[in-house]
């Protein structure tokens, strides 16, 4: 039973000592602002990661060729020519596979007119862009017949387009990659950063046959360093991983006790663990900020105890004219809750303001959700009740005679 | 069995305070019955236990032993909330020091018991203003306690005691802080209330004040040493 009078009285009591009320609320204000800001930054980081994951393409495996040991020096994954394009074709036949694309990568210098630019050249098949869910902005992807005949055609990323062409339309122009002329058939849409912070738009795609024969050369034609495999769904991934392992071991004639000469990585799982990490990090940020909320709550408790002592006589009078312990308790609880909620309101505004400022000054990603604000208010109300309870109870349990005699 | 028609009935009521030197008796086996409509003055030397007795009657304090029936109801058997209800509706208490809340208007001060009685704002304010008019302060309703005289403050305190239509008014030295002229006015007001049917018990040190009552009870050392009509009581004191 919280009536209008009680609210009015709590308001009057808060107004009776404005400076003290303001300073007490300041603790709450800072605590809530910190929580709102930290949650906004945490949510922003999570959304960034999520966007990166989505931009990577979903349900992806990467199959790497195995390592070799030459003269006791282990060369690392992808060094041995154990994985072939026909391995990829065999994998494409497995149930649960949506698409497979071979990847043969290298770095090369690009030239167009007076401009030049060094970037990663990725040799692959036309379906690579679908597999990575990466739309073409202008032009069209190269075709299977381009792959068959190792044509010199290229799809370029946004960063490359900007650096070589500026504002010009690159489609239909000829660029030089390692001195070889390549026709630009299309420009990829903008992708932004990958999870590890690389610029995904700084790339050029060419048919893998062209990459092997005309650009980088290889002692093992048909062998690739890696294959990108996309499963039809996330649920299909664990079973597919097993099927691929079995298939490749069989194709590579490996004995059951032999080490595999390839590696399969589940990129989606990696991405998910990364998302989990940012989630935990933002939770941690929130938890640290909550400590200041706790300190704010203790400030309220402190001032409520002072207030109860100061108003002992008033409490005595109220009891003498018929206030029950619960009336007195409610009065002081309400005051504590109002103080913490008012502090919360200002804190939310301050926190949102700081988040907007952080965004415009430091380009930090911030996301303010209604959920975080509602949560802040609930926590503030709870802090008010929790820290107001002891002082309110102390007031409610006063002996009327002793309280009336208090000077 | 307690007398059903009595407003106050006290039997073998004792009160002692625990002190480091052992229990300190303040009230010693007091018996007293006050009938409906009586006007009782309580006198006695300082420290004789008058205030302690009034506080017990007002449900502000509890006796160490003995029985107290208010309107036939055994007060000792009531819990905190029920006793709060008695203070709110059955008893009006008037203090020597007025005990008004300084930050509230006179109307709000007078209406405060009605807040705890659970009345709506309009009803509360209406009744508070009517009672303020009754004690002669109709033109001060929006004023504050520190802007009016002591006599007026005591009138406000009486209005607050009256606002919930109590059957019993307890006043502990209500004129103790007032000059003799103002005291006379306040006593006239108590006389009026008593004439209207309210039972009044008041403590005083002044024989002139006690003269307004019809029955005099004299305390000495925690016991009632005299109980009778007012005229005789004054002679007994001399
Ligand atoms: N809380 C307490 N602890 C110990 N002794 C107390 C306490 N309260 C009152 N007393 C003692 O009880 C005795 C009676 O006090 P009380 O206030 O009832 O006297 P009184 O008759 O009202 O006196 P006065 O005329 O001065 O108001 C006094 O001796 C006082 O010292
Ligand atoms: Mg006294």
XYZ file of C-alpha atoms and ligand atoms in Angstrom:
677
model
C 0.000 0.000 0.000
C 1.982 2.982 -1.265
C -0.248 6.028 -1.244
C 0.189 9.465 -2.687
C 0.888 10.983 0.741
C 3.746 8.622 1.336
C 5.325 9.520 -1.998
C 4.795 13.206 -1.282
C 6.345 12.806 2.168
C 9.349 10.932 0.810
C 9.747 13.676 -1.756
C 9.565 16.333 0.957
C 12.134 14.500 3.083
C 14.489 14.289 0.095
C 13.977 17.982 -0.618
C 14.605 18.980 3.005
C 18.309 18.312 2.593
C 18.974 18.761 -1.088
C 22.757 18.769 -1.041
C 22.887 15.564 0.946
C 20.282 13.879 -1.258
C 22.165 14.939 -4.392
C 25.488 13.624 -3.109
C 23.907 10.353 -2.035
C 22.284 9.970 -5.419
C 25.610 10.683 -7.112
C 26.865 7.259 -6.062
C 23.857 5.663 -7.721
C 24.203 7.910 -10.771
C 27.812 6.886 -11.337
C 27.066 3.215 -10.747
C 24.130 3.102 -13.138
C 25.950 5.175 -15.764
C 28.887 2.757 -15.572
C 26.620 -0.264 -15.963
C 24.724 1.253 -18.896
C 27.947 2.335 -20.621
C 29.699 -1.001 -20.087
C 26.667 -2.928 -21.286
C 26.454 -0.700 -24.363
C 30.120 -1.282 -25.171
C 29.862 -5.006 -24.457
C 26.783 -5.343 -26.625
C 28.521 -3.339 -29.352
C 31.503 -5.707 -29.280
C 29.191 -8.720 -29.400
C 27.303 -7.305 -32.360
C 30.600 -6.612 -34.150
C 31.671 -10.211 -33.676
C 28.292 -11.448 -34.818
C 28.506 -9.298 -37.935
C 31.997 -10.640 -38.650
C 30.769 -14.188 -38.230
C 27.886 -13.570 -40.587
C 30.240 -11.973 -43.102
C 32.523 -14.991 -42.964
C 29.710 -17.198 -44.210
C 28.037 -19.813 -42.080
C 28.507 -23.546 -41.606
C 32.038 -23.564 -42.982
C 34.850 -26.094 -42.788
C 38.344 -25.512 -44.011
C 40.311 -28.607 -45.017
C 44.082 -28.053 -45.000
C 46.667 -30.273 -46.613
C 49.104 -31.936 -44.223
C 52.548 -30.987 -43.074
C 55.749 -32.450 -44.438
C 59.001 -33.088 -42.711
C 62.003 -32.325 -44.860
C 65.359 -32.879 -43.245
C 63.826 -32.732 -39.781
C 62.106 -29.382 -40.457
C 58.363 -29.629 -40.115
C 56.753 -27.337 -42.635
C 53.380 -26.732 -41.020
C 49.863 -27.318 -42.259
C 49.269 -26.834 -45.963
C 52.873 -27.450 -46.969
C 52.543 -30.944 -48.408
C 50.722 -31.518 -51.680
C 48.372 -34.069 -50.139
C 45.081 -32.396 -50.948
C 43.799 -32.245 -54.506
C 40.976 -30.654 -56.410
C 39.576 -34.127 -57.049
C 39.491 -34.664 -53.244
C 37.247 -31.618 -53.269
C 35.056 -33.091 -55.992
C 34.720 -36.301 -53.967
C 33.775 -34.339 -50.832
C 31.116 -32.484 -52.830
C 29.369 -35.856 -53.345
C 29.007 -36.468 -49.583
C 25.546 -36.014 -48.031
C 25.231 -32.757 -46.088
C 27.617 -30.811 -48.323
C 26.301 -27.697 -49.996
C 29.406 -26.543 -51.848
C 33.160 -27.089 -52.033
C 35.749 -24.669 -53.376
C 39.517 -25.173 -53.632
C 41.734 -22.325 -52.465
C 45.194 -21.613 -53.773
C 46.576 -18.373 -52.352
C 49.536 -16.158 -52.915
C 50.616 -12.530 -52.784
C 51.152 -10.479 -55.898
C 51.702 -6.932 -57.103
C 48.804 -5.380 -59.070
C 49.190 -2.533 -61.554
C 46.627 -0.391 -63.311
C 47.886 2.638 -65.154
C 50.041 4.656 -62.756
C 48.659 2.861 -59.668
C 49.983 -0.286 -58.080
C 48.911 -2.313 -55.072
C 50.067 -5.477 -53.335
C 47.391 -7.908 -52.242
C 46.357 -11.517 -51.681
C 45.397 -13.383 -54.795
C 43.001 -16.215 -54.224
C 42.689 -18.948 -56.831
C 39.369 -20.758 -56.575
C 36.188 -21.822 -58.373
C 33.159 -19.604 -59.217
C 31.079 -21.002 -56.364
C 33.518 -19.622 -53.747
C 31.565 -16.343 -53.539
C 28.287 -18.212 -52.905
C 29.971 -20.406 -50.352
C 31.146 -17.317 -48.470
C 27.735 -15.629 -49.040
C 29.589 -12.791 -50.679
C 27.500 -10.930 -53.278
C 29.048 -9.313 -56.369
C 28.551 -5.548 -56.441
C 29.288 -4.945 -60.112
C 29.825 -7.270 -63.082
C 29.676 -11.056 -62.718
C 31.806 -13.860 -61.285
C 34.105 -15.827 -63.570
C 32.728 -19.117 -64.914
C 33.535 -22.826 -64.849
C 34.799 -22.591 -68.397
C 37.204 -19.860 -67.231
C 38.504 -22.423 -64.722
C 38.781 -25.161 -67.358
C 40.746 -23.004 -69.744
C 42.690 -21.068 -67.086
C 41.530 -17.682 -68.413
C 43.109 -14.497 -67.057
C 40.036 -12.976 -65.439
C 39.748 -11.440 -61.979
C 37.159 -10.462 -59.409
C 38.457 -7.644 -57.231
C 37.574 -6.569 -53.703
C 36.468 -3.028 -52.767
C 39.788 -2.007 -51.250
C 41.658 -3.096 -54.357
C 39.133 -1.316 -56.600
C 39.584 1.922 -54.634
C 43.357 1.768 -54.673
C 43.722 0.924 -58.334
C 40.772 2.676 -59.915
C 39.716 5.450 -57.505
C 36.217 6.416 -58.649
C 36.466 4.693 -62.073
C 34.364 1.624 -62.915
C 36.829 -1.306 -62.939
C 34.588 -3.779 -64.791
C 35.918 -4.437 -68.305
C 39.343 -2.878 -67.572
C 42.559 -4.793 -67.732
C 44.950 -4.877 -64.797
C 48.338 -6.495 -64.528
C 48.980 -9.130 -61.893
C 52.657 -10.124 -61.777
C 52.973 -8.531 -65.225
C 50.180 -10.738 -66.668
C 47.192 -8.881 -68.061
C 43.879 -9.809 -66.356
C 40.397 -8.718 -67.349
C 38.366 -7.431 -64.373
C 34.988 -9.186 -64.699
C 33.460 -8.041 -61.433
C 33.811 -6.181 -58.166
C 32.936 -7.813 -54.861
C 30.629 -6.072 -52.373
C 32.074 -4.603 -49.211
C 32.742 -7.077 -46.411
C 34.610 -5.216 -43.665
C 36.922 -6.783 -41.123
C 37.313 -10.461 -40.462
C 37.317 -11.821 -36.915
C 41.086 -11.410 -36.673
C 40.905 -7.825 -37.933
C 42.097 -8.349 -41.511
C 40.484 -6.297 -44.259
C 38.506 -8.874 -46.212
C 38.016 -6.457 -49.092
C 41.746 -6.352 -49.806
C 41.727 -9.358 -52.165
C 41.565 -10.531 -55.761
C 39.946 -13.787 -56.936
C 41.026 -15.643 -60.038
C 40.340 -19.183 -61.329
C 42.520 -21.629 -59.378
C 43.891 -23.055 -62.605
C 45.064 -19.598 -63.653
C 46.624 -19.028 -60.229
C 48.561 -22.284 -60.438
C 49.637 -22.154 -64.061
C 50.044 -18.460 -64.808
C 50.752 -16.738 -61.487
C 52.367 -18.802 -58.780
C 53.174 -22.077 -60.445
C 53.240 -25.375 -58.540
C 55.318 -28.516 -58.746
C 52.143 -30.556 -58.133
C 49.385 -29.545 -60.557
C 45.930 -30.268 -59.127
C 47.137 -30.129 -55.532
C 45.725 -27.319 -53.377
C 46.620 -26.016 -49.956
C 43.072 -25.915 -48.753
C 39.429 -26.589 -49.526
C 36.472 -24.574 -48.274
C 33.463 -26.752 -47.516
C 30.023 -25.473 -46.659
C 27.553 -27.770 -44.917
C 23.821 -27.519 -45.544
C 23.207 -26.756 -41.867
C 24.989 -26.386 -38.564
C 23.433 -29.637 -37.338
C 24.940 -31.528 -40.259
C 28.459 -30.365 -39.393
C 29.622 -32.943 -36.819
C 28.551 -35.895 -38.946
C 30.030 -34.322 -42.069
C 33.356 -33.830 -40.332
C 33.472 -37.568 -39.612
C 32.459 -38.476 -43.155
C 35.110 -36.182 -44.659
C 37.837 -37.641 -42.436
C 36.874 -41.169 -43.429
C 36.659 -40.286 -47.118
C 40.012 -38.518 -47.215
C 41.810 -41.276 -45.276
C 40.427 -43.775 -47.757
C 41.388 -41.681 -50.782
C 44.873 -41.086 -49.372
C 45.281 -44.818 -48.596
C 46.143 -44.214 -44.953
C 46.500 -47.183 -42.637
C 44.251 -47.038 -39.563
C 47.196 -46.302 -37.224
C 48.751 -43.650 -39.503
C 48.489 -39.915 -38.771
C 46.173 -38.015 -41.073
C 47.901 -35.979 -43.781
C 45.209 -33.288 -43.681
C 43.429 -31.166 -41.121
C 39.771 -30.233 -40.843
C 38.796 -27.026 -39.037
C 35.248 -26.122 -38.132
C 35.225 -22.342 -38.654
C 31.744 -21.960 -37.254
C 32.807 -23.523 -33.962
C 35.808 -21.193 -33.812
C 33.557 -18.229 -34.483
C 31.134 -19.353 -31.829
C 33.793 -19.692 -29.205
C 34.909 -16.190 -30.148
C 31.351 -14.900 -29.728
C 31.217 -16.648 -26.360
C 34.446 -14.934 -25.365
C 33.091 -11.482 -26.135
C 29.869 -12.352 -24.344
C 31.790 -13.307 -21.215
C 33.928 -10.216 -21.556
C 30.916 -7.918 -21.697
C 29.423 -9.745 -18.738
C 32.640 -9.135 -16.852
C 32.546 -5.452 -17.752
C 28.991 -5.283 -16.444
C 29.985 -7.084 -13.259
C 32.830 -4.663 -12.606
C 30.506 -1.723 -13.204
C 27.998 -3.294 -10.812
C 30.516 -2.909 -8.015
C 30.113 0.855 -8.275
C 26.362 0.316 -8.094
C 26.942 -1.579 -4.864
C 29.012 1.312 -3.519
C 26.162 3.661 -4.467
C 23.765 1.426 -2.553
C 25.953 1.513 0.538
C 25.941 5.324 0.277
C 22.158 5.269 0.364
C 22.158 2.974 3.370
C 24.579 5.252 5.171
C 22.502 8.370 4.601
C 19.274 6.563 5.468
C 20.788 5.536 8.808
C 21.726 9.151 9.484
C 18.260 10.256 8.442
C 16.555 7.728 10.719
C 18.621 8.903 13.683
C 17.969 12.558 12.913
C 14.271 11.963 12.616
C 13.921 9.823 15.743
C 11.575 12.343 17.327
C 9.411 12.519 14.222
C 9.233 8.714 14.221
C 8.181 8.826 17.887
C 5.409 11.302 17.093
C 4.153 9.204 14.193
C 4.085 6.074 16.344
C 2.293 7.981 19.114
C -0.549 8.975 16.797
C -1.038 5.481 15.443
C 1.586 4.591 12.837
C 2.208 0.851 12.774
C 5.776 -0.474 12.420
C 4.994 -1.361 8.818
C 3.896 2.235 8.061
C 7.207 3.563 9.337
C 9.150 0.879 7.485
C 7.356 1.652 4.229
C 7.998 5.351 4.609
C 11.764 4.923 4.854
C 11.920 2.149 2.277
C 10.045 4.317 -0.181
C 12.462 7.139 0.447
C 15.442 4.868 -0.229
C 13.845 3.433 -3.366
C 12.903 6.859 -4.669
C 16.413 8.095 -4.074
C 17.955 5.122 -5.892
C 15.464 5.280 -8.752
C 15.964 9.012 -9.226
C 19.714 8.358 -9.213
C 19.123 5.576 -11.712
C 17.175 7.862 -14.040
C 19.981 10.403 -14.102
C 22.536 7.584 -14.359
C 20.799 6.099 -17.403
C 20.825 9.489 -19.104
C 24.489 9.999 -18.229
C 25.395 6.466 -19.349
C 23.588 6.863 -22.672
C 25.239 10.249 -23.138
C 28.704 8.788 -22.463
C 28.009 5.897 -24.847
C 26.981 8.302 -27.618
C 30.073 10.380 -26.907
C 32.335 7.297 -26.955
C 30.818 6.360 -30.279
C 31.302 9.743 -31.894
C 34.750 10.429 -30.448
C 36.411 7.014 -30.474
C 34.271 5.160 -33.029
C 33.596 2.516 -30.377
C 30.652 0.333 -31.327
C 27.920 0.839 -28.755
C 24.474 -0.682 -28.644
C 21.994 0.538 -26.050
C 19.190 -1.926 -25.574
C 15.898 -1.266 -23.831
C 16.672 -4.412 -21.875
C 19.759 -2.873 -20.291
C 17.800 0.191 -19.184
C 14.958 -1.841 -17.715
C 17.563 -3.983 -15.981
C 19.248 -0.878 -14.571
C 15.940 0.280 -13.074
C 15.166 -3.114 -11.593
C 18.623 -3.297 -10.052
C 18.307 0.252 -8.712
C 14.939 -0.524 -7.130
C 16.405 -3.678 -5.629
C 19.443 -1.788 -4.338
C 17.063 0.745 -2.755
C 15.014 -1.971 -1.074
C 18.037 -3.992 -0.027
C 20.058 -1.109 1.395
C 17.002 0.742 2.655
C 15.694 -2.242 4.555
C 18.045 -2.158 7.515
C 17.578 1.574 8.256
C 13.816 1.303 7.673
C 13.591 -1.627 10.036
C 15.591 0.236 12.632
C 13.063 3.066 12.400
C 10.088 0.708 12.542
C 11.326 -0.983 15.717
C 11.789 2.192 17.749
C 10.243 2.410 21.184
C 7.816 5.366 21.129
C 8.773 6.712 24.579
C 12.503 6.619 23.903
C 11.957 8.150 20.465
C 9.811 10.980 21.830
C 12.415 11.848 24.458
C 15.230 11.900 21.857
C 16.832 15.310 21.447
C -14.252 -9.374 35.591
C -13.417 -5.871 34.454
C -16.124 -3.277 34.690
C -17.581 -3.105 31.163
C -18.750 0.481 31.376
C -15.361 1.854 32.514
C -13.184 3.555 29.894
C -10.037 2.867 31.912
C -9.577 0.080 34.391
C -6.184 -0.569 35.898
C -5.498 -3.331 38.433
C -2.366 -3.823 40.518
C -0.372 -2.136 37.772
C 3.385 -1.897 38.414
C 6.255 -0.582 36.412
C 9.926 -0.749 37.182
C 12.965 0.221 35.171
C 16.031 -1.976 35.056
C 19.018 0.034 36.256
C 22.610 -1.049 36.930
C 21.734 -0.896 40.629
C 18.843 -3.331 40.126
C 15.154 -2.861 39.318
C 13.906 0.672 40.070
C 10.179 0.736 40.867
C 8.257 3.717 39.442
C 4.655 2.520 39.744
C 3.599 0.265 42.606
C 0.401 -1.774 42.316
C -1.879 0.972 41.104
C -5.653 0.432 40.972
C -7.775 2.982 39.129
C -11.097 3.050 37.314
C -12.228 5.957 35.146
C -15.834 5.975 33.957
C -17.054 7.286 30.628
C -17.330 11.105 30.579
C -15.106 11.769 33.599
C -12.639 14.663 33.751
C -9.682 13.582 35.859
C -6.685 15.668 36.936
C -3.538 13.797 38.009
C -1.181 15.640 40.358
C 1.856 14.747 42.345
C 5.474 15.727 42.886
C 8.062 15.426 40.177
C 9.261 11.847 39.756
C 6.182 10.322 41.331
C 5.425 8.352 38.140
C 2.640 10.421 36.536
C 4.134 10.485 33.038
C 5.033 6.817 33.223
C 1.427 6.053 34.150
C 0.025 8.227 31.332
C 2.339 6.591 28.785
C 1.073 3.172 29.813
C -2.533 4.401 29.567
C -1.709 5.794 26.117
C -0.318 2.444 24.926
C 3.064 4.070 24.412
C 4.646 1.938 27.119
C 3.918 -1.444 28.723
C 3.521 -2.193 32.425
C 5.891 -4.609 34.156
C 2.906 -6.340 35.724
C -0.768 -5.831 36.390
C -3.798 -5.449 34.172
C -5.074 -2.628 31.975
C -8.451 -2.703 30.266
C -9.405 0.023 27.820
C -13.127 0.047 27.097
C -13.248 -3.468 28.485
C -10.506 -4.724 26.207
C -7.382 -6.270 27.715
C -4.597 -4.079 26.343
C -1.804 -6.383 27.536
C -3.057 -9.077 25.188
C -2.814 -6.882 22.078
C -0.006 -6.970 19.523
C 1.913 -3.928 18.224
C -0.456 -3.244 15.339
C -3.558 -3.471 17.515
C -2.012 -1.087 20.023
C -1.189 1.280 17.144
C -4.877 1.074 16.196
C -5.886 2.093 19.751
C -3.514 5.082 19.687
C -4.914 6.009 16.320
C -8.659 5.688 16.932
C -9.491 5.378 20.617
C -6.956 7.601 22.360
C -5.873 11.167 21.651
C -2.573 12.043 23.332
C -1.554 15.638 24.053
C 2.046 16.319 25.104
C 3.624 19.108 27.078
C 5.954 19.854 24.136
C 3.186 19.901 21.462
C 5.142 17.463 19.234
C 4.030 18.822 15.884
C 5.971 18.018 12.707
C 7.680 21.272 11.722
C 7.799 20.732 7.945
C 4.082 20.097 7.582
C 1.222 22.567 7.398
C -1.191 22.636 10.306
C -3.772 20.814 8.196
C -1.292 18.067 7.314
C -0.242 17.781 10.960
C -3.821 17.388 12.091
C -4.651 14.997 9.234
C -1.676 12.710 9.917
C -3.551 10.240 12.173
C -6.117 9.865 9.375
C -3.327 8.851 6.970
C -2.592 5.917 9.248
C -6.310 5.230 9.538
C -6.313 4.787 5.756
C -8.657 7.634 4.796
C -8.659 9.290 1.366
C -7.062 12.698 0.951
C -10.282 14.708 0.490
C -11.897 13.188 3.553
C -8.721 13.712 5.602
C -8.345 17.363 4.678
C -12.043 18.074 5.211
C -11.989 16.605 8.704
C -8.689 18.255 9.616
C -9.954 21.700 8.622
C -13.209 21.169 10.547
C -11.332 20.181 13.718
C -8.975 23.147 13.331
C -12.020 25.403 13.110
C -13.426 23.761 16.218
C -10.278 24.673 18.240
C -10.437 28.221 16.852
C -7.688 28.036 14.233
C -9.802 28.060 11.078
C -7.782 30.885 9.550
C -4.386 29.161 10.028
C -4.965 25.957 8.074
C -2.103 26.503 5.582
C 0.349 27.852 8.148
C 3.312 26.039 9.701
C 3.901 25.209 13.391
C 6.883 27.559 13.775
C 4.787 30.548 12.655
C 2.200 30.336 15.407
C 2.300 30.842 19.180
C 2.732 28.095 21.776
C -0.918 28.289 22.762
C -1.934 27.938 19.136
C 0.466 25.028 18.678
C -1.128 23.252 21.619
C -4.524 23.823 20.027
C -3.239 22.208 16.853
C -1.963 19.278 18.919
C -5.390 18.977 20.532
C -7.015 19.125 17.094
C -4.736 16.292 15.997
C -5.731 14.279 19.080
C -9.403 14.916 18.273
C -9.393 14.313 14.544
C -10.160 10.601 14.709
C -13.020 11.035 17.252
C -11.331 9.374 20.238
C -13.266 8.358 23.347
C -10.357 9.269 25.582
C -8.011 12.254 25.674
C -4.782 11.856 27.669
C -2.803 15.026 28.279
C 0.568 15.117 30.061
C 1.078 18.643 31.387
C -0.581 20.227 28.355
C -0.220 23.714 29.841
C 3.290 23.210 31.166
C 4.830 25.414 28.490
C 2.113 28.067 28.413
C 1.412 31.261 30.355
C -1.523 31.336 32.752
C -3.885 33.157 30.406
C -3.281 30.773 27.508
C -3.485 27.864 29.950
C -6.951 28.972 30.945
C -8.008 28.991 27.284
C -6.633 25.519 26.708
C -8.377 24.243 29.846
C -11.628 25.800 28.681
C -11.208 23.821 25.472
C -10.697 20.576 27.439
C -13.787 21.457 29.457
C -15.785 21.838 26.253
C -14.579 18.510 24.901
C -15.454 16.816 28.176
C -18.893 18.404 28.092
C -19.222 16.874 24.603
C -18.771 13.404 26.111
C -15.062 12.722 25.775
C -13.271 11.305 28.800
C -10.281 13.484 29.744
C -7.324 12.567 31.958
C -4.674 15.236 32.376
C -1.527 15.669 34.411
C -0.713 19.051 35.910
C 1.311 20.708 38.626
C -1.024 23.719 38.884
C -3.924 23.555 41.346
C -5.683 26.214 39.210
C -5.489 23.953 36.198
C -6.625 20.927 38.196
C -9.613 22.993 39.357
C -11.101 22.611 35.860
C -11.397 18.845 36.397
C -14.065 17.136 38.463
C -11.962 14.373 39.960
C -8.441 14.586 41.353
C -5.948 11.729 41.625
C -2.765 12.361 43.574
C 0.435 10.356 43.032
C 3.255 9.989 45.529
C 6.216 7.708 45.042
C 4.490 5.503 42.517
C 1.256 5.087 44.468
C -2.120 6.796 44.404
C -2.399 8.549 47.733
C -5.608 10.439 47.105
C -8.612 9.991 44.837
C -11.706 12.188 45.128
C -13.666 15.202 43.913
C -11.576 18.221 43.036
C -12.331 20.496 45.979
C -11.141 17.993 48.624
C -8.046 17.118 46.592
C -6.832 20.675 46.727
C -7.160 20.781 50.512
C -5.424 17.443 50.809
C -2.469 18.901 48.935
C -2.022 21.763 51.347
N 13.784 5.080 30.993
C 13.930 5.219 32.334
N 14.878 4.505 32.971
C 15.029 4.618 34.301
N 14.277 5.393 35.061
C 13.313 6.135 34.501
C 13.071 6.072 33.105
N 12.033 6.889 32.802
C 11.634 7.430 33.951
N 12.390 6.993 34.993
C 12.232 7.346 36.372
O 10.901 7.115 36.749
C 10.508 8.067 37.707
C 9.144 8.621 37.325
O 9.270 9.382 36.163
P 8.040 10.146 35.516
O 8.502 10.843 34.307
O 6.899 9.200 35.388
O 7.722 11.211 36.647
P 6.652 12.393 36.616
O 5.759 12.133 37.767
O 6.036 12.520 35.319
O 7.574 13.636 36.905
P 7.378 15.142 36.350
O 6.338 15.736 37.174
O 8.710 15.751 36.599
O 7.039 15.030 34.925
C 11.583 9.120 37.807
O 12.282 8.947 39.002
C 12.472 8.828 36.628
O 13.808 9.056 36.987
Mg 6.024 13.953 33.712
